[in-house]
Amino acid sequence: MLEVNNIRKNKDIAVAGLQKRGIVNAEEILDEIIRLDDERKNTQTQSDKILNELKTASKEIGDLYKSGKAAEANAKKAMVGDLKQESTVLEDKLKSVVIQLEEKLLEVPNVPNEIVPAGKTEDDNIIEQDWTSELPHLPESALPHWDILTKYDIVDFDLGVKIAGSGFPLYKGKGAKLQRALIQFFLDEAIAAGCLEILPPHLVNEDTARGTGQLPDKEGQMYHVTKDNLYLIPTAEVPVTNIFRNEILQEDALPYKLTAYTPCFRREAGSYGSDVKGLNRVHQFDKVEMVVVSKPENSYEILDEMVDHVKQLLEKLNLPYRILRLCAGDLGFTSAITYDFEVYSAAQKKWLEVSSVSNFETFQSNRMKIRYKNTDGKSELVHTLNGSVLALARIFAAILENNQTENSVEIPEILKPYTGFERIN
RNA sequence: GGAGAGUUGGCCGAGUGGUCGAAGGCGCACGCCUGGAAAGUGUGUAUACUCCAAAAGGGUAUCGAGGGUUCGAAUCCCUCACUCUCCGCCA
């Protein structure tokens, strides 16, 4: 959620940024927001004034009763009736204006950072860092990962279907162990980079889902446990960022760097075809996430660190990757800037998105009221960032495809201490 | 799932209809005292919105959340959430 005061102060920047996202009438929308906010202030001032009169009158009535002037008190009571009516009208108006303002604000996405390229679709994304070495060439007989899974019997989709439904893979034997090894490896690396590990609840309540913006608009993307009104998390970002909801943090405690492994549940059915085949897109997958809460002036430095962290992971895993700087049109609603990481899956001959690192600036913290006290003793909104490090299912797929030989899959060197075996065969 | 007891400021804790944003204590900050420290002592110590060009200074709201009664609610009534104790079930 954008800050109204910021919109007032930097309207030109906001208009230009939103137009970059393709919102042609950005200025109109922002003007409407400012108008509603003016109305809100106005109404509140009026309402406060009436309330003050009411309060004063009530005190006087109390005093009159005490001094035994019941008749005067009763007369005053009658007069207060009008004030009350007036106050009710104003309060209703205030409520409705606040709701309208909030609704408008919720419709407006974050203002992209100035280095975010203009553009409408993924074709306009900038390749920030390309893979400069040669891409791996596999023999004609090379298999896509969904065939490798079957060949070595390490992931069983049919059993997943039997137990849950389509899109719920069941990992077996060395498959399960490789998955667990990756999780462990990613967590260890994140902890070594200074993160505090969190193991959060995998179901969250409504307030939490609202905090990170899954509700109200993306309701359909989450599994909803209606009986208890809880939602299965679509990413660890949801429970972990909400740790800080409505908190005022100490400046010297910042930045908070957290990491968490969780399964992620996504309802979105998606289309059928090779894009969603195998592990490319599933309803449940594992992911290690990093969440950072920082002072505004440090957030871009931290963003770079996070990008660097993911880069190093991919290099350690020996996977060909590239980094995209998303264009304004492809940017997530809440993000000011996002870098996507894609890994080359050699048998599918396709780049797969495995990580997305974003700075939300104050967009999330404004909605969640995450603040810190600065040295002047004033509260300010923090910046929030997050990134996947990494999304497991696709990394798993890429490892299988890129490291396959005639009759095995070789485990990347760095993972061997974690798996305890050197190849899948 | 059944029965009962709770939820007050950073923390502890008082407060059963008015003068209560809230006693008292602890903690914290600053000052005095001291050679320095402790003790002692004094002052201050929430958040949001808002009025004012700004500062100073006002106003409004907030005692788990939401609604209600009343001229007036931390205090009375209703609904919900959470915590604790006992019983049941259970990894």
mmCIF file of N, CA and C in Angstrom, chain A residues 196-256:
data_model
loop_
_atom_site.group_PDB
_atom_site.id
_atom_site.type_symbol
_atom_site.label_atom_id
_atom_site.label_comp_id
_atom_site.label_asym_id
_atom_site.label_seq_id
_atom_site.Cartn_x
_atom_site.Cartn_y
_atom_site.Cartn_z
ATOM 1 N N LEU A 196 18.649 -15.745 10.675
ATOM 2 C CA LEU A 196 18.089 -16.515 11.770
ATOM 3 C C LEU A 196 17.077 -17.480 11.178
ATOM 4 N N GLU A 197 17.227 -18.764 11.503
ATOM 5 C CA GLU A 197 16.294 -19.730 10.926
ATOM 6 C C GLU A 197 14.957 -19.725 11.659
ATOM 7 N N ILE A 198 13.896 -19.754 10.883
ATOM 8 C CA ILE A 198 12.538 -19.783 11.415
ATOM 9 C C ILE A 198 11.842 -21.015 10.855
ATOM 10 N N LEU A 199 11.108 -21.696 11.699
ATOM 11 C CA LEU A 199 10.239 -22.764 11.212
ATOM 12 C C LEU A 199 8.818 -22.361 11.590
ATOM 13 N N PRO A 200 8.116 -21.718 10.677
ATOM 14 C CA PRO A 200 6.836 -21.086 11.032
ATOM 15 C C PRO A 200 5.672 -22.044 10.863
ATOM 16 N N PRO A 201 4.502 -21.642 11.347
ATOM 17 C CA PRO A 201 3.295 -22.408 11.052
ATOM 18 C C PRO A 201 3.056 -22.437 9.541
ATOM 19 N N HIS A 202 2.487 -23.538 9.077
ATOM 20 C CA HIS A 202 2.208 -23.671 7.653
ATOM 21 C C HIS A 202 0.780 -23.263 7.311
ATOM 22 N N LEU A 203 0.000 -23.003 8.354
ATOM 23 C CA LEU A 203 -1.331 -22.445 8.149
ATOM 24 C C LEU A 203 -1.365 -21.087 8.820
ATOM 25 N N VAL A 204 -2.075 -20.175 8.202
ATOM 26 C CA VAL A 204 -2.123 -18.821 8.766
ATOM 27 C C VAL A 204 -3.559 -18.319 8.829
ATOM 28 N N ASN A 205 -3.774 -17.365 9.697
ATOM 29 C CA ASN A 205 -5.115 -16.795 9.827
ATOM 30 C C ASN A 205 -5.339 -15.664 8.818
ATOM 31 N N GLU A 206 -6.536 -15.129 8.879
ATOM 32 C CA GLU A 206 -6.938 -14.125 7.903
ATOM 33 C C GLU A 206 -6.091 -12.858 7.980
ATOM 34 N N ASP A 207 -5.838 -12.390 9.207
ATOM 35 C CA ASP A 207 -5.060 -11.155 9.374
ATOM 36 C C ASP A 207 -3.688 -11.294 8.728
ATOM 37 N N THR A 208 -3.095 -12.454 8.904
ATOM 38 C CA THR A 208 -1.772 -12.683 8.338
ATOM 39 C C THR A 208 -1.828 -12.688 6.821
ATOM 40 N N ALA A 209 -2.827 -13.370 6.276
ATOM 41 C CA ALA A 209 -2.957 -13.431 4.817
ATOM 42 C C ALA A 209 -3.230 -12.043 4.243
ATOM 43 N N ARG A 210 -3.904 -11.241 5.011
ATOM 44 C CA ARG A 210 -4.162 -9.879 4.577
ATOM 45 C C ARG A 210 -2.881 -9.050 4.627
ATOM 46 N N GLY A 211 -2.093 -9.297 5.654
ATOM 47 C CA GLY A 211 -0.876 -8.525 5.866
ATOM 48 C C GLY A 211 0.058 -8.546 4.671
ATOM 49 N N THR A 212 0.280 -9.685 4.097
ATOM 50 C CA THR A 212 1.199 -9.779 2.962
ATOM 51 C C THR A 212 0.458 -9.649 1.633
ATOM 52 N N GLY A 213 -0.825 -9.380 1.692
ATOM 53 C CA GLY A 213 -1.537 -9.034 0.462
ATOM 54 C C GLY A 213 -2.144 -10.210 -0.289
ATOM 55 N N GLN A 214 -2.141 -11.416 0.316
ATOM 56 C CA GLN A 214 -2.793 -12.543 -0.360
ATOM 57 C C GLN A 214 -4.302 -12.322 -0.366
ATOM 58 N N LEU A 215 -4.784 -11.722 0.717
ATOM 59 C CA LEU A 215 -6.189 -11.347 0.777
ATOM 60 C C LEU A 215 -6.262 -9.827 0.612
ATOM 61 N N PRO A 216 -7.286 -9.268 0.061
ATOM 62 C CA PRO A 216 -8.460 -9.994 -0.396
ATOM 63 C C PRO A 216 -8.363 -10.510 -1.836
ATOM 64 N N ASP A 217 -7.456 -9.963 -2.647
ATOM 65 C CA ASP A 217 -7.590 -10.207 -4.087
ATOM 66 C C ASP A 217 -7.085 -11.555 -4.586
ATOM 67 N N LYS A 218 -6.094 -12.155 -3.883
ATOM 68 C CA LYS A 218 -5.554 -13.402 -4.429
ATOM 69 C C LYS A 218 -6.090 -14.609 -3.690
ATOM 70 N N GLU A 219 -7.274 -14.469 -3.180
ATOM 71 C CA GLU A 219 -7.869 -15.511 -2.370
ATOM 72 C C GLU A 219 -7.819 -16.882 -3.038
ATOM 73 N N GLY A 220 -8.085 -16.886 -4.343
ATOM 74 C CA GLY A 220 -8.174 -18.143 -5.067
ATOM 75 C C GLY A 220 -6.862 -18.893 -5.183
ATOM 76 N N GLN A 221 -5.757 -18.214 -4.890
ATOM 77 C CA GLN A 221 -4.463 -18.890 -5.027
ATOM 78 C C GLN A 221 -4.120 -19.743 -3.822
ATOM 79 N N MET A 222 -4.870 -19.532 -2.745
ATOM 80 C CA MET A 222 -4.535 -20.267 -1.527
ATOM 81 C C MET A 222 -5.560 -21.354 -1.233
ATOM 82 N N TYR A 223 -5.089 -22.419 -0.605
ATOM 83 C CA TYR A 223 -6.009 -23.409 -0.054
ATOM 84 C C TYR A 223 -6.584 -22.848 1.235
ATOM 85 N N HIS A 224 -7.893 -22.985 1.379
ATOM 86 C CA HIS A 224 -8.573 -22.407 2.530
ATOM 87 C C HIS A 224 -9.186 -23.526 3.367
ATOM 88 N N VAL A 225 -8.835 -23.577 4.628
ATOM 89 C CA VAL A 225 -9.440 -24.538 5.541
ATOM 90 C C VAL A 225 -10.641 -23.830 6.162
ATOM 91 N N THR A 226 -11.793 -24.037 5.574
ATOM 92 C CA THR A 226 -12.941 -23.198 5.956
ATOM 93 C C THR A 226 -13.403 -23.449 7.383
ATOM 94 N N LYS A 227 -13.309 -24.675 7.813
ATOM 95 C CA LYS A 227 -13.830 -24.990 9.140
ATOM 96 C C LYS A 227 -13.144 -24.178 10.232
ATOM 97 N N ASP A 228 -11.860 -23.934 10.042
ATOM 98 C CA ASP A 228 -11.113 -23.166 11.045
ATOM 99 C C ASP A 228 -10.701 -21.807 10.527
ATOM 100 N N ASN A 229 -11.124 -21.487 9.318
ATOM 101 C CA ASN A 229 -10.774 -20.232 8.664
ATOM 102 C C ASN A 229 -9.270 -19.975 8.671
ATOM 103 N N LEU A 230 -8.529 -20.980 8.202
ATOM 104 C CA LEU A 230 -7.084 -20.833 8.077
ATOM 105 C C LEU A 230 -6.695 -21.096 6.627
ATOM 106 N N TYR A 231 -5.546 -20.545 6.244
ATOM 107 C CA TYR A 231 -5.079 -20.708 4.876
ATOM 108 C C TYR A 231 -3.743 -21.429 4.859
ATOM 109 N N LEU A 232 -3.552 -22.334 3.921
ATOM 110 C CA LEU A 232 -2.244 -22.953 3.749
ATOM 111 C C LEU A 232 -1.330 -21.949 3.073
ATOM 112 N N ILE A 233 -0.120 -21.845 3.568
ATOM 113 C CA ILE A 233 0.756 -20.797 3.055
ATOM 114 C C ILE A 233 1.209 -21.074 1.631
ATOM 115 N N PRO A 234 1.206 -20.050 0.776
ATOM 116 C CA PRO A 234 1.707 -20.196 -0.584
ATOM 117 C C PRO A 234 3.218 -19.985 -0.633
ATOM 118 N N THR A 235 3.781 -19.416 0.418
ATOM 119 C CA THR A 235 5.217 -19.184 0.531
ATOM 120 C C THR A 235 5.521 -18.806 1.977
ATOM 121 N N ALA A 236 6.758 -19.065 2.400
ATOM 122 C CA ALA A 236 7.148 -18.743 3.775
ATOM 123 C C ALA A 236 7.111 -17.249 4.035
ATOM 124 N N GLU A 237 7.167 -16.479 2.972
ATOM 125 C CA GLU A 237 7.099 -15.025 3.107
ATOM 126 C C GLU A 237 5.897 -14.603 3.962
ATOM 127 N N VAL A 238 4.799 -15.319 3.801
ATOM 128 C CA VAL A 238 3.565 -14.923 4.485
ATOM 129 C C VAL A 238 3.704 -15.024 6.009
ATOM 130 N N PRO A 239 3.989 -16.200 6.564
ATOM 131 C CA PRO A 239 4.133 -16.223 8.025
ATOM 132 C C PRO A 239 5.344 -15.444 8.521
ATOM 133 N N VAL A 240 6.433 -15.492 7.787
ATOM 134 C CA VAL A 240 7.666 -14.895 8.312
ATOM 135 C C VAL A 240 7.594 -13.363 8.329
ATOM 136 N N THR A 241 7.105 -12.765 7.255
ATOM 137 C CA THR A 241 7.015 -11.299 7.255
ATOM 138 C C THR A 241 6.040 -10.821 8.318
ATOM 139 N N ASN A 242 4.976 -11.601 8.527
ATOM 140 C CA ASN A 242 3.963 -11.200 9.500
ATOM 141 C C ASN A 242 4.444 -11.264 10.950
ATOM 142 N N ILE A 243 5.614 -11.846 11.156
ATOM 143 C CA ILE A 243 6.204 -11.801 12.494
ATOM 144 C C ILE A 243 6.257 -10.352 12.961
ATOM 145 N N PHE A 244 6.482 -9.461 12.023
ATOM 146 C CA PHE A 244 6.740 -8.060 12.363
ATOM 147 C C PHE A 244 5.501 -7.179 12.265
ATOM 148 N N ARG A 245 4.381 -7.773 11.907
ATOM 149 C CA ARG A 245 3.166 -6.980 11.735
ATOM 150 C C ARG A 245 2.845 -6.190 12.994
ATOM 151 N N ASN A 246 2.570 -4.909 12.820
ATOM 152 C CA ASN A 246 2.204 -4.034 13.950
ATOM 153 C C ASN A 246 3.280 -3.927 15.016
ATOM 154 N N GLU A 247 4.523 -4.004 14.604
ATOM 155 C CA GLU A 247 5.602 -3.896 15.584
ATOM 156 C C GLU A 247 6.400 -2.624 15.333
ATOM 157 N N ILE A 248 6.901 -2.079 16.435
ATOM 158 C CA ILE A 248 7.838 -0.970 16.326
ATOM 159 C C ILE A 248 9.186 -1.511 16.762
ATOM 160 N N LEU A 249 10.130 -1.535 15.834
ATOM 161 C CA LEU A 249 11.399 -2.217 16.080
ATOM 162 C C LEU A 249 12.447 -1.233 16.559
ATOM 163 N N GLN A 250 13.429 -1.777 17.274
ATOM 164 C CA GLN A 250 14.548 -0.951 17.721
ATOM 165 C C GLN A 250 15.498 -0.763 16.552
ATOM 166 N N GLU A 251 15.953 0.463 16.378
ATOM 167 C CA GLU A 251 16.821 0.749 15.249
ATOM 168 C C GLU A 251 18.086 -0.124 15.254
ATOM 169 N N ASP A 252 18.676 -0.312 16.429
ATOM 170 C CA ASP A 252 19.946 -1.048 16.443
ATOM 171 C C ASP A 252 19.764 -2.550 16.235
ATOM 172 N N ALA A 253 18.512 -3.003 16.245
ATOM 173 C CA ALA A 253 18.266 -4.425 15.967
ATOM 174 C C ALA A 253 18.191 -4.682 14.463
ATOM 175 N N LEU A 254 18.076 -3.633 13.682
ATOM 176 C CA LEU A 254 17.944 -3.792 12.228
ATOM 177 C C LEU A 254 19.307 -3.958 11.580
ATOM 178 N N PRO A 255 19.415 -4.663 10.488
ATOM 179 C CA PRO A 255 18.333 -5.374 9.814
ATOM 180 C C PRO A 255 18.056 -6.749 10.446
ATOM 181 N N TYR A 256 16.822 -7.184 10.351
ATOM 182 C CA TYR A 256 16.475 -8.558 10.684
ATOM 183 C C TYR A 256 16.612 -9.382 9.406
#
